[in-house]
Amino acid sequence: MLELIGVHALTALLAPTLVRALGRRAFVLLALVPAAAFGWILTQLPDVLAGVPVTEGFAWIPALGVDVAVRLDALSATLSLLVTGIGALVVCYCARYFTPSSRGLGRFAAVLVAFAGAMLALVWADDVVVLYVCWELTTIFSFLLVGQDAHKRASRAAAMQALVVTAAGGLTMLVGLVVLAEAAGTYRLSGIVAAGPHLSSAAVTAGVVCVLVGALSKSALIPFHFWLPSAMAAPTPVSAFLHAAAMVKAGVYLVLRLAPGFADVGAWRPLIAVLAALTMLLGGVVAMRQHDLKLLLAHGTVSQLGFMILLAGAGTRDAALAAIGLVVAHALFKAALFLTVGVIDRCAGTRDLRELSGLARRAPVLAVAGTLAAASMAGIPPLLGFVTKEGAFEAFLHGAYDPPGTTAPLAPFLLAVVVLGSVLTVAYSARFVAGAFTDAFTTEPHRTWIRPGPLFVAPPAVLALACLAAGPAIALLTPLLTEYADTLPATYASPLVLELWPGITLALGLSVLAIVLGLLVALPGVSGRVAAVRPLAAIRSEVTWRTLVHAVEAGSLRVTARTQRGSLAVVVCTVLAVLLAGPGVALVATGALGEIRVDRVADSPAQVVLAVLAVVSTVASALARRRLAAVLLVGGLGYALAAIFALAGAPDVALTQALVETMTLVVVVLVLRRLPRDITEHHPPRRRLARLAIAAPIGVLIALLGATALGARSLPAVSLAFPSQAYAVGAGQNVVNVTLVDIRAWDTIGELSVLVAAATGVASLVFLDRRTGTPPGARRRRARAAVAPGPAEGSAWLRGPTLERLARRARPGPAVTERTLLLEVITRLVFPTIMVVSVYFLFAGHNAPGGGFAGGLLAGLALVVRYVAGGRYELGEAAPVEAGTLLGAGLLCAGLSGLGGLVLGGEVLQTAVLELDVPVLGHVKLVTSLFFDVGVYLVVVGLVLDVLRSLGAELDRLGETPDTPDPAPASTAGGVRP
């Protein structure tokens, strides 16, 4: 099971490459992954039907009792068969739905396969933390899929709306799951459900309500129903998979999963009954108003989700059987209908039923498939939808929502709601068929029609045939469905059995009544009156949503206008002043700082000298009148600290501090180019004194806090064991490096993520469209040709081919008066050496001073030198790669390196040692944490490159006048003028 999830993840990573190589045909190959999972699940059904769940797992966070645990039982097997089976058909369908010129096809394929894997993991998860992680993964992947057409405003808005609503519901659900897990004493979902009947407290009730909020938001019930129709801005395959067969079923699945343990909690049945009944009616009424076939199906899906949740929340055996049967039927017919709409949209160029006519004659196979699926949705015999709807009627006739001892029965009222909702379902099903395939809404023949290929029509046809075959063959599905339903209590003497012909019963009469009334409602004169129903139309959650969003935006703008005046100094002073006036005064006044113990002042006289230099640099930087001077003096403080670290026996920390200080100076100097030279130009002495009044006490407070923290330790430091663990656990002698890549590797992963986010933030503030800075090859060649000296010009001393080639390559860039050719040549000669040293730091850092961070900083400084010497063109020559590529590759490499220890029998991010005898090299000892360090190296280099291209090269480009050509070199009798 875990292997199948991993295969989905690996396939998602390879999907962009496959799409680039094979085009849209790659979707057929990608469909083999969910198809293989479908086949594997079928092989496990004998054990599942025998009541023996298939389980796998391993300890993930032992200290918190969190395990990666998966469990395949009857309920999860049913849902996973739908996810994988329909998923395989939808992925195949994409091979014809999209055109070869479609945007972002590789990314779409990757996200679609990743979503299938996340959904599979969600229904298999048996740990609440894993369940939540997969729950939110489906939310994120849904956001990316709905927003596939990011150039369209509607797609972006729909994706953001779905993300906010479902993510907020997911966080609420997490709170509820944690409360239930703590009450049950286990984080295993199966254990929580088993303990549910024995739990009764206000906390448990609150936890159940929180879980239901998450489930109802995911399944688009009132008041969260508005996000699903808006999500129809997504491509049709997304609607068929996520909004018919997979994602929206997650909420139904969660209710079905928890019902055996918590259906008797006081708030469970009333909350579900009211919201689900309203949702079923509202969705049906709004569906009758739609002219867009896709929106008609979307609002119909909202109605059907209310129907499924209503059955799933009853907490009885018969209702559960009808619910899980309806889940299967709905996934089949609604996916088929969405795929049918996709074919119509692509081949006819419209989804408006007022513009469609005669499609039944032009596409008979598609018309038959769409009609069969719509008939199943309407509950027409002998399709599967009829069987499950009959079962739903029987469940309410058997007392669903009326446990023993009920004084105010709900079942009759809810049965009336279900019948009314079924009437609306028949009506909008008939509206769909009439609008899509007949001339009911227009008499003019539709002129545009592109004949679809067999692969395009096959997926909806297969699903429609499944709806037709599953009705008569319901006995084959019944064992799997009843295996779950039998976990709930029976409330009727004669248990419900799903069958095509149960005989002449009251439920059959209700079905006939719903069909007849539904067809009458579908008539043009009646349907308009039904669609105009106002009481239900008054439930406009989307209006409330937009009002809330606008209010938050307006409030944030007002707060920002009052607190963010555009001055970083004002913001920092405000924060520090609050810290000083609040916690600072309280700590000093109450004596909470404690005793400050000073064991020794310094280890050597040199440290005292360096400390004095640091203090002098600090005071001088505060008194400096020029910005550059102040920055250099602050840099002197950093270098003094680096020297103190070196004298204290921490060369690795000293090296990193020196490199970081140098890089910080470079970044600040790049920014200073756009600021006035003189500090006092905008900061008079009075303002500087006010800031000093805040800075000096803050400095004293921080020093006191540091000294107190050092003297307050009552237990031995954890780091005392690091030197002995460095080699025993991390197979390295450099304690600092082993700590970063092994002992505290999770912290380093978080810090790398922060670096990537910081680089992205810097780039987004500077670049208007996308990251730039690497001139395309053709443009570079034209630029060189325009400024390179011809055979008759140039200096007399550039005679050697090597120097002349270097001179030609170094031509584009800053003006002649700002460049030194000799510096550029020397820089090009030294650059490879610096890069080799940086790579040495990378490989030697596990046992000697260095590491990926130090090596990456050194490589970044080499790029800085190239940029300073030759400008943005020289930087482009030195690093002809996008910074985003390096950042992403580094983060991915660091993350994937954690699998090395797991594969070799350890834990995630645990260092594993490989010893090999390699020809020529001899005996080689390789640690997997080296690959983690490579990721760190790439992220740091990418960060530096991004900063240079944004704060350096891009600002240079923006500062150039468009009508000024790149300057040509000036020739003199004595050579090239510097």
Short mmCIF file of C-alpha atoms in Angstrom, two decimals, residues 38-473:
data_model
loop_
_atom_site.label_atom_id
_atom_site.label_comp_id
_atom_site.label_asym_id
_atom_site.label_seq_id
_atom_site.Cartn_x
_atom_site.Cartn_y
_atom_site.Cartn_z
CA PHE A 38 -7.07 -0.59 -9.07
CA GLY A 39 -5.89 -4.09 -9.98
CA TRP A 40 -4.00 -4.50 -6.70
CA ILE A 41 -7.06 -3.51 -4.67
CA LEU A 42 -9.12 -6.14 -6.49
CA THR A 43 -6.62 -8.79 -5.43
CA GLN A 44 -7.12 -7.80 -1.76
CA LEU A 45 -10.91 -8.06 -1.80
CA PRO A 46 -11.04 -11.70 -0.58
CA ASP A 47 -9.34 -10.70 2.68
CA VAL A 48 -11.45 -7.56 3.00
CA LEU A 49 -14.70 -9.47 2.45
CA ALA A 50 -13.59 -11.99 5.05
CA GLY A 51 -13.40 -9.16 7.60
CA VAL A 52 -9.58 -9.08 7.71
CA PRO A 53 -8.35 -5.55 6.93
CA VAL A 54 -5.02 -5.14 5.14
CA THR A 55 -2.73 -2.95 7.24
CA GLU A 56 0.74 -1.47 6.88
CA GLY A 57 2.69 1.21 8.68
CA PHE A 58 5.76 2.38 10.53
CA ALA A 59 6.56 4.80 13.32
CA TRP A 60 6.80 8.37 12.04
CA ILE A 61 7.11 10.52 15.20
CA PRO A 62 7.43 7.99 18.04
CA ALA A 63 7.68 10.66 20.74
CA LEU A 64 4.19 11.90 19.82
CA GLY A 65 2.77 8.49 19.05
CA VAL A 66 2.24 9.38 15.38
CA ASP A 67 2.56 6.53 12.88
CA VAL A 68 2.28 6.33 9.13
CA ALA A 69 -0.51 3.74 9.29
CA VAL A 70 -2.74 2.67 6.40
CA ARG A 71 -5.70 0.31 6.52
CA LEU A 72 -7.75 -1.28 3.75
CA ASP A 73 -11.21 -2.36 4.88
CA ALA A 74 -14.56 -2.50 3.12
CA LEU A 75 -15.21 1.26 3.24
CA SER A 76 -11.71 2.32 2.16
CA ALA A 77 -11.64 -0.40 -0.51
CA THR A 78 -14.88 0.91 -2.03
CA LEU A 79 -13.65 4.50 -2.13
CA SER A 80 -10.18 3.57 -3.37
CA LEU A 81 -11.65 1.49 -6.20
CA LEU A 82 -13.59 4.56 -7.32
CA VAL A 83 -10.54 6.82 -7.01
CA THR A 84 -8.23 4.54 -8.96
CA GLY A 85 -10.70 3.22 -11.54
CA ILE A 86 -12.27 6.55 -12.46
CA GLY A 87 -8.89 8.23 -12.06
CA ALA A 88 -7.33 5.97 -14.70
CA LEU A 89 -10.16 6.74 -17.15
CA VAL A 90 -9.94 10.49 -16.51
CA VAL A 91 -6.16 10.52 -17.04
CA CYS A 92 -6.65 8.67 -20.36
CA TYR A 93 -9.38 11.16 -21.28
CA CYS A 94 -6.88 14.01 -20.85
CA ALA A 95 -4.89 12.67 -23.82
CA ARG A 96 -7.68 13.92 -26.11
CA TYR A 97 -9.27 16.68 -24.07
CA PHE A 98 -6.16 18.85 -24.17
CA THR A 99 -4.56 20.09 -27.36
CA PRO A 100 -0.82 19.86 -28.07
CA SER A 101 -0.58 23.62 -27.52
CA SER A 102 -2.29 23.63 -24.10
CA ARG A 103 -0.45 25.62 -21.44
CA GLY A 104 1.25 23.95 -18.52
CA LEU A 105 0.37 20.42 -19.56
CA GLY A 106 3.35 18.87 -17.77
CA ARG A 107 2.52 20.57 -14.50
CA PHE A 108 -1.14 19.61 -14.84
CA ALA A 109 -0.24 15.95 -15.39
CA ALA A 110 2.05 15.95 -12.36
CA VAL A 111 -0.53 17.55 -10.06
CA LEU A 112 -3.33 15.27 -11.30
CA VAL A 113 -1.33 12.10 -10.57
CA ALA A 114 -0.18 13.54 -7.24
CA PHE A 115 -3.80 14.26 -6.32
CA ALA A 116 -4.76 10.67 -7.13
CA GLY A 117 -2.00 9.45 -4.79
CA ALA A 118 -3.01 11.87 -2.02
CA MET A 119 -6.68 10.85 -2.31
CA LEU A 120 -5.69 7.20 -2.17
CA ALA A 121 -3.63 7.85 0.96
CA LEU A 122 -6.54 9.79 2.51
CA VAL A 123 -9.02 6.90 2.30
CA TRP A 124 -6.36 4.44 3.48
CA ALA A 125 -5.05 6.55 6.40
CA ASP A 126 -5.55 5.05 9.85
CA ASP A 127 -3.76 7.83 11.78
CA VAL A 128 -5.48 11.16 12.30
CA VAL A 129 -2.30 13.16 11.63
CA VAL A 130 -1.70 11.31 8.36
CA LEU A 131 -5.37 11.76 7.51
CA TYR A 132 -5.10 15.50 8.04
CA VAL A 133 -1.89 15.77 5.99
CA CYS A 134 -3.51 13.93 3.07
CA TRP A 135 -6.70 15.96 3.53
CA GLU A 136 -4.81 19.21 3.08
CA LEU A 137 -2.71 17.77 0.26
CA THR A 138 -5.89 17.18 -1.69
CA THR A 139 -6.87 20.78 -0.92
CA ILE A 140 -3.57 22.11 -2.24
CA PHE A 141 -3.62 19.94 -5.35
CA SER A 142 -7.23 20.95 -5.95
CA PHE A 143 -6.17 24.59 -5.75
CA LEU A 144 -3.51 23.99 -8.40
CA LEU A 145 -5.86 22.03 -10.66
CA VAL A 146 -8.76 24.48 -10.43
CA GLY A 147 -6.35 27.33 -11.16
CA GLN A 148 -4.78 25.53 -14.12
CA ASP A 149 -5.73 28.38 -16.45
CA ALA A 150 -3.97 30.94 -14.27
CA HIS A 151 -4.19 33.60 -16.98
CA LYS A 152 -7.97 33.70 -16.43
CA ARG A 153 -9.23 35.76 -13.52
CA ALA A 154 -12.18 33.42 -12.93
CA SER A 155 -9.85 30.43 -12.52
CA ARG A 156 -7.66 32.25 -10.03
CA ALA A 157 -10.63 33.46 -7.99
CA ALA A 158 -12.27 30.02 -7.97
CA ALA A 159 -9.04 28.31 -6.94
CA MET A 160 -8.46 30.76 -4.10
CA GLN A 161 -12.04 30.47 -2.89
CA ALA A 162 -11.92 26.67 -2.84
CA LEU A 163 -8.55 26.75 -1.07
CA VAL A 164 -9.65 29.12 1.69
CA VAL A 165 -12.97 27.38 2.38
CA THR A 166 -11.70 23.80 2.39
CA ALA A 167 -8.42 24.62 4.16
CA ALA A 168 -10.27 26.47 6.92
CA GLY A 169 -12.60 23.51 7.25
CA GLY A 170 -9.59 21.20 7.37
CA LEU A 171 -8.01 23.14 10.23
CA THR A 172 -11.29 23.00 12.15
CA MET A 173 -11.43 19.27 11.49
CA LEU A 174 -7.89 18.86 12.84
CA VAL A 175 -8.91 20.44 16.14
CA GLY A 176 -11.81 18.03 16.40
CA LEU A 177 -9.71 15.00 15.52
CA VAL A 178 -7.10 15.90 18.15
CA VAL A 179 -9.83 16.31 20.79
CA LEU A 180 -11.32 12.92 19.90
CA ALA A 181 -7.89 11.28 19.80
CA GLU A 182 -6.98 12.59 23.25
CA ALA A 183 -10.33 11.49 24.63
CA ALA A 184 -9.93 8.01 23.13
CA GLY A 185 -6.27 7.72 24.14
CA THR A 186 -5.10 6.80 20.63
CA TYR A 187 -4.42 8.55 17.34
CA ARG A 188 -5.42 5.51 15.31
CA LEU A 189 -8.64 6.30 13.48
CA SER A 190 -9.94 2.75 13.89
CA GLY A 191 -9.25 2.95 17.62
CA ILE A 192 -11.05 6.28 17.96
CA VAL A 193 -14.14 4.90 16.21
CA ALA A 194 -14.08 1.78 18.39
CA ALA A 195 -13.89 3.90 21.54
CA GLY A 196 -16.54 6.38 20.34
CA PRO A 197 -19.62 4.73 21.92
CA HIS A 198 -17.92 4.87 25.32
CA LEU A 199 -17.03 8.58 25.13
CA SER A 200 -19.43 11.22 26.40
CA SER A 201 -18.43 14.72 27.39
CA ALA A 202 -18.76 18.30 26.26
CA ALA A 203 -15.26 18.13 24.76
CA VAL A 204 -16.21 15.08 22.68
CA THR A 205 -19.35 16.85 21.43
CA ALA A 206 -17.31 19.91 20.48
CA GLY A 207 -14.75 17.69 18.76
CA VAL A 208 -17.46 15.93 16.75
CA VAL A 209 -18.91 19.26 15.64
CA CYS A 210 -15.46 20.45 14.53
CA VAL A 211 -14.92 17.28 12.51
CA LEU A 212 -18.33 17.69 10.89
CA VAL A 213 -17.48 21.27 9.93
CA GLY A 214 -14.44 19.98 8.07
CA ALA A 215 -16.41 17.20 6.38
CA LEU A 216 -19.30 19.46 5.35
CA SER A 217 -16.94 22.11 3.95
CA LYS A 218 -15.12 19.50 1.88
CA SER A 219 -18.38 18.09 0.52
CA ALA A 220 -19.84 21.54 -0.21
CA LEU A 221 -22.87 21.53 2.07
CA ILE A 222 -24.64 24.68 3.22
CA PRO A 223 -23.17 27.13 4.19
CA PHE A 224 -20.02 26.08 2.29
CA HIS A 225 -21.75 24.97 -0.92
CA PHE A 226 -20.84 27.98 -3.05
CA TRP A 227 -17.21 26.98 -3.70
CA LEU A 228 -18.13 23.91 -5.77
CA PRO A 229 -20.03 25.66 -8.63
CA SER A 230 -17.30 28.30 -8.76
CA ALA A 231 -14.73 25.54 -9.14
CA MET A 232 -16.27 24.67 -12.51
CA ALA A 233 -13.75 27.15 -13.93
CA ALA A 234 -11.38 24.17 -13.81
CA PRO A 235 -10.77 21.98 -16.87
CA THR A 236 -13.48 19.34 -17.31
CA PRO A 237 -11.25 16.36 -16.35
CA VAL A 238 -10.70 18.06 -12.99
CA SER A 239 -14.45 18.39 -12.48
CA ALA A 240 -15.01 14.75 -13.44
CA PHE A 241 -12.34 13.47 -11.05
CA LEU A 242 -12.26 15.87 -8.10
CA HIS A 243 -15.83 17.13 -8.05
CA ALA A 244 -17.60 13.90 -8.92
CA ALA A 245 -15.54 10.88 -7.89
CA ALA A 246 -12.85 11.90 -5.43
CA MET A 247 -12.35 15.11 -3.48
CA VAL A 248 -15.95 15.98 -2.65
CA LYS A 249 -16.43 12.37 -1.53
CA ALA A 250 -13.81 12.92 1.20
CA GLY A 251 -16.39 14.56 3.48
CA VAL A 252 -18.88 11.76 2.84
CA TYR A 253 -16.14 9.24 3.57
CA LEU A 254 -15.28 10.89 6.87
CA VAL A 255 -18.92 10.90 7.99
CA LEU A 256 -19.25 7.24 7.02
CA ARG A 257 -16.01 6.43 8.84
CA LEU A 258 -17.00 8.10 12.11
CA ALA A 259 -20.72 7.21 12.10
CA PRO A 260 -20.29 3.81 13.84
CA GLY A 261 -18.67 5.51 16.82
CA PHE A 262 -20.23 8.96 17.07
CA ALA A 263 -23.66 8.94 15.40
CA ASP A 264 -25.31 8.91 18.84
CA VAL A 265 -23.53 12.10 19.97
CA GLY A 266 -26.22 14.70 20.63
CA ALA A 267 -25.25 17.24 17.96
CA TRP A 268 -24.52 14.70 15.19
CA ARG A 269 -27.96 13.90 13.71
CA PRO A 270 -29.66 17.34 14.05
CA LEU A 271 -26.72 19.18 12.47
CA ILE A 272 -26.43 16.78 9.55
CA ALA A 273 -30.18 16.43 9.01
CA VAL A 274 -30.86 20.18 8.75
CA LEU A 275 -27.86 21.13 6.60
CA ALA A 276 -28.02 18.08 4.31
CA ALA A 277 -31.76 18.44 3.68
CA LEU A 278 -31.44 22.14 2.85
CA THR A 279 -28.47 21.43 0.58
CA MET A 280 -30.34 18.73 -1.34
CA LEU A 281 -33.28 21.04 -2.05
CA LEU A 282 -31.24 24.16 -2.76
CA GLY A 283 -28.92 22.38 -5.20
CA GLY A 284 -31.86 20.92 -7.10
CA VAL A 285 -33.69 24.25 -7.41
CA VAL A 286 -30.61 26.16 -8.57
CA ALA A 287 -29.72 23.41 -11.06
CA MET A 288 -33.07 24.03 -12.80
CA ARG A 289 -31.99 27.60 -13.57
CA GLN A 290 -28.75 26.76 -15.32
CA HIS A 291 -28.15 26.98 -19.05
CA ASP A 292 -24.49 25.97 -18.82
CA LEU A 293 -24.42 22.16 -18.81
CA LYS A 294 -21.41 22.10 -16.51
CA LEU A 295 -23.00 24.42 -13.96
CA LEU A 296 -26.17 22.34 -14.11
CA LEU A 297 -24.14 19.28 -13.15
CA ALA A 298 -22.27 21.25 -10.48
CA HIS A 299 -25.42 22.34 -8.65
CA GLY A 300 -26.81 18.84 -9.15
CA THR A 301 -23.66 17.53 -7.47
CA VAL A 302 -24.29 19.85 -4.50
CA SER A 303 -27.80 18.41 -4.23
CA GLN A 304 -26.56 14.82 -4.47
CA LEU A 305 -23.86 15.46 -1.86
CA GLY A 306 -26.55 16.63 0.52
CA PHE A 307 -28.43 13.38 -0.21
CA MET A 308 -25.34 11.25 0.48
CA ILE A 309 -24.44 13.07 3.71
CA LEU A 310 -28.06 12.79 4.87
CA LEU A 311 -27.90 9.00 4.49
CA ALA A 312 -24.36 8.66 5.84
CA GLY A 313 -25.16 10.62 9.00
CA ALA A 314 -28.19 8.56 9.99
CA GLY A 315 -26.03 6.10 11.88
CA THR A 316 -28.12 3.04 11.02
CA ARG A 317 -27.25 -0.09 9.08
CA ASP A 318 -29.83 0.39 6.30
CA ALA A 319 -29.02 4.07 5.76
CA ALA A 320 -25.30 3.30 5.65
CA LEU A 321 -25.87 0.61 3.02
CA ALA A 322 -27.91 3.01 0.89
CA ALA A 323 -25.34 5.76 1.41
CA ILE A 324 -22.32 3.79 0.28
CA GLY A 325 -24.31 2.41 -2.65
CA LEU A 326 -25.28 5.96 -3.64
CA VAL A 327 -21.60 7.01 -3.37
CA VAL A 328 -20.68 4.37 -5.95
CA ALA A 329 -23.59 5.20 -8.24
CA HIS A 330 -22.98 8.94 -8.05
CA ALA A 331 -19.27 8.60 -8.82
CA LEU A 332 -20.06 6.57 -11.94
CA PHE A 333 -22.88 8.61 -13.43
CA LYS A 334 -21.59 12.07 -12.48
CA ALA A 335 -18.07 11.39 -13.79
CA ALA A 336 -19.61 10.10 -17.03
CA LEU A 337 -21.76 13.23 -17.34
CA PHE A 338 -18.88 15.62 -16.74
CA LEU A 339 -16.74 13.81 -19.30
CA THR A 340 -19.66 13.96 -21.76
CA VAL A 341 -19.88 17.71 -21.25
CA GLY A 342 -16.15 17.97 -21.88
CA VAL A 343 -16.54 16.24 -25.26
CA ILE A 344 -19.45 18.55 -26.17
CA ASP A 345 -17.50 21.63 -25.12
CA ARG A 346 -14.44 20.68 -27.15
CA CYS A 347 -16.30 19.52 -30.27
CA ALA A 348 -19.18 22.01 -30.34
CA GLY A 349 -17.37 24.99 -28.86
CA THR A 350 -20.09 25.71 -26.28
CA ARG A 351 -21.82 24.25 -23.22
CA ASP A 352 -24.89 26.49 -23.43
CA LEU A 353 -27.94 24.26 -23.93
CA ARG A 354 -29.65 27.17 -25.75
CA GLU A 355 -27.04 26.91 -28.51
CA LEU A 356 -26.93 23.12 -28.86
CA SER A 357 -29.16 21.05 -31.11
CA GLY A 358 -29.02 17.86 -33.10
CA LEU A 359 -26.04 16.34 -31.29
CA ALA A 360 -27.83 13.01 -30.89
CA ARG A 361 -27.70 12.59 -34.67
CA ARG A 362 -24.08 13.74 -34.99
CA ALA A 363 -22.67 11.80 -32.02
CA PRO A 364 -24.99 8.85 -31.29
CA VAL A 365 -22.48 6.99 -29.09
CA LEU A 366 -21.92 10.06 -26.95
CA ALA A 367 -25.66 10.68 -26.76
CA VAL A 368 -26.35 7.14 -25.59
CA ALA A 369 -23.62 7.38 -22.95
CA GLY A 370 -24.87 10.73 -21.67
CA THR A 371 -28.49 9.58 -21.61
CA LEU A 372 -27.66 6.40 -19.70
CA ALA A 373 -25.67 8.36 -17.10
CA ALA A 374 -28.45 10.95 -16.73
CA ALA A 375 -31.01 8.15 -16.38
CA SER A 376 -28.95 6.62 -13.58
CA MET A 377 -28.82 10.03 -11.89
CA ALA A 378 -32.60 10.29 -12.19
CA GLY A 379 -33.11 6.79 -10.74
CA ILE A 380 -34.56 5.13 -13.84
CA PRO A 381 -34.59 1.32 -13.77
CA PRO A 382 -32.63 -0.86 -14.38
CA LEU A 383 -29.61 1.38 -13.75
CA LEU A 384 -27.59 1.48 -10.56
CA GLY A 385 -29.02 4.86 -9.56
CA PHE A 386 -32.49 3.33 -9.36
CA VAL A 387 -31.31 0.53 -7.05
CA THR A 388 -29.55 2.89 -4.62
CA LYS A 389 -32.42 5.38 -4.57
CA GLU A 390 -34.84 2.55 -3.78
CA GLY A 391 -32.53 1.61 -0.93
CA ALA A 392 -32.55 5.21 0.35
CA PHE A 393 -36.34 5.30 0.41
CA GLU A 394 -36.42 1.97 2.26
CA ALA A 395 -33.85 3.22 4.79
CA PHE A 396 -36.07 6.17 5.76
CA LEU A 397 -39.12 3.93 5.84
CA HIS A 398 -37.12 1.73 8.25
CA GLY A 399 -36.68 4.60 10.71
CA ALA A 400 -33.42 6.28 9.76
CA TYR A 401 -32.68 9.18 12.18
CA ASP A 402 -35.12 7.67 14.65
CA PRO A 403 -33.16 5.54 17.13
CA PRO A 404 -35.13 3.54 19.72
CA GLY A 405 -36.90 5.75 22.24
CA THR A 406 -37.32 8.72 19.88
CA THR A 407 -40.33 10.84 20.79
CA ALA A 408 -40.18 13.22 17.82
CA PRO A 409 -39.46 11.11 14.73
CA LEU A 410 -37.55 12.81 11.91
CA ALA A 411 -37.73 10.00 9.36
CA PRO A 412 -41.13 10.93 7.82
CA PHE A 413 -40.13 14.56 7.36
CA LEU A 414 -36.75 13.63 5.89
CA LEU A 415 -38.39 11.06 3.61
CA ALA A 416 -40.57 13.84 2.19
CA VAL A 417 -37.47 15.98 1.64
CA VAL A 418 -35.71 13.10 -0.13
CA VAL A 419 -38.72 12.47 -2.40
CA LEU A 420 -38.92 16.18 -3.25
CA GLY A 421 -35.20 16.26 -3.90
CA SER A 422 -35.53 13.21 -6.14
CA VAL A 423 -38.27 14.98 -8.13
CA LEU A 424 -35.85 17.84 -8.75
CA THR A 425 -33.12 15.36 -9.68
CA VAL A 426 -35.32 13.79 -12.34
CA ALA A 427 -36.23 17.27 -13.61
CA TYR A 428 -32.69 18.56 -14.08
CA SER A 429 -31.59 15.18 -15.48
CA ALA A 430 -34.28 15.52 -18.16
CA ARG A 431 -33.21 19.12 -18.72
CA PHE A 432 -29.63 17.96 -19.28
CA VAL A 433 -30.59 15.31 -21.86
CA ALA A 434 -33.02 17.59 -23.67
CA GLY A 435 -30.59 20.49 -23.78
CA ALA A 436 -27.51 18.52 -24.77
CA PHE A 437 -28.86 16.10 -27.38
CA THR A 438 -32.27 17.26 -28.65
CA ASP A 439 -33.77 20.39 -30.20
CA ALA A 440 -35.83 21.25 -27.12
CA PHE A 441 -34.22 24.66 -26.48
CA THR A 442 -33.39 25.73 -30.04
CA THR A 443 -34.51 24.77 -33.53
CA GLU A 444 -31.45 26.07 -35.34
CA PRO A 445 -28.94 23.32 -36.10
CA HIS A 446 -25.61 23.70 -34.41
CA ARG A 447 -23.11 24.35 -37.16
CA THR A 448 -19.82 23.70 -35.35
CA TRP A 449 -19.04 20.08 -34.61
CA ILE A 450 -15.70 18.28 -34.64
CA ARG A 451 -16.09 14.55 -34.64
CA PRO A 452 -14.50 13.13 -31.44
CA GLY A 453 -12.08 10.23 -31.64
CA PRO A 454 -12.66 6.82 -30.00
CA LEU A 455 -10.29 7.55 -27.08
CA PHE A 456 -12.18 10.77 -26.34
CA VAL A 457 -15.59 9.07 -26.17
CA ALA A 458 -14.46 5.81 -24.56
CA PRO A 459 -14.14 6.98 -20.88
CA PRO A 460 -17.71 8.38 -20.56
CA ALA A 461 -19.03 5.38 -22.51
CA VAL A 462 -17.29 2.91 -20.16
CA LEU A 463 -18.68 4.67 -17.07
CA ALA A 464 -22.20 4.81 -18.54
CA LEU A 465 -22.08 1.10 -19.34
CA ALA A 466 -20.92 0.50 -15.76
CA CYS A 467 -24.06 2.32 -14.54
CA LEU A 468 -26.17 0.08 -16.77
CA ALA A 469 -24.45 -3.18 -15.85
CA ALA A 470 -24.17 -2.53 -12.11
CA GLY A 471 -27.95 -2.35 -11.65
CA PRO A 472 -28.73 -5.94 -12.69
CA ALA A 473 -25.39 -7.09 -11.23
#
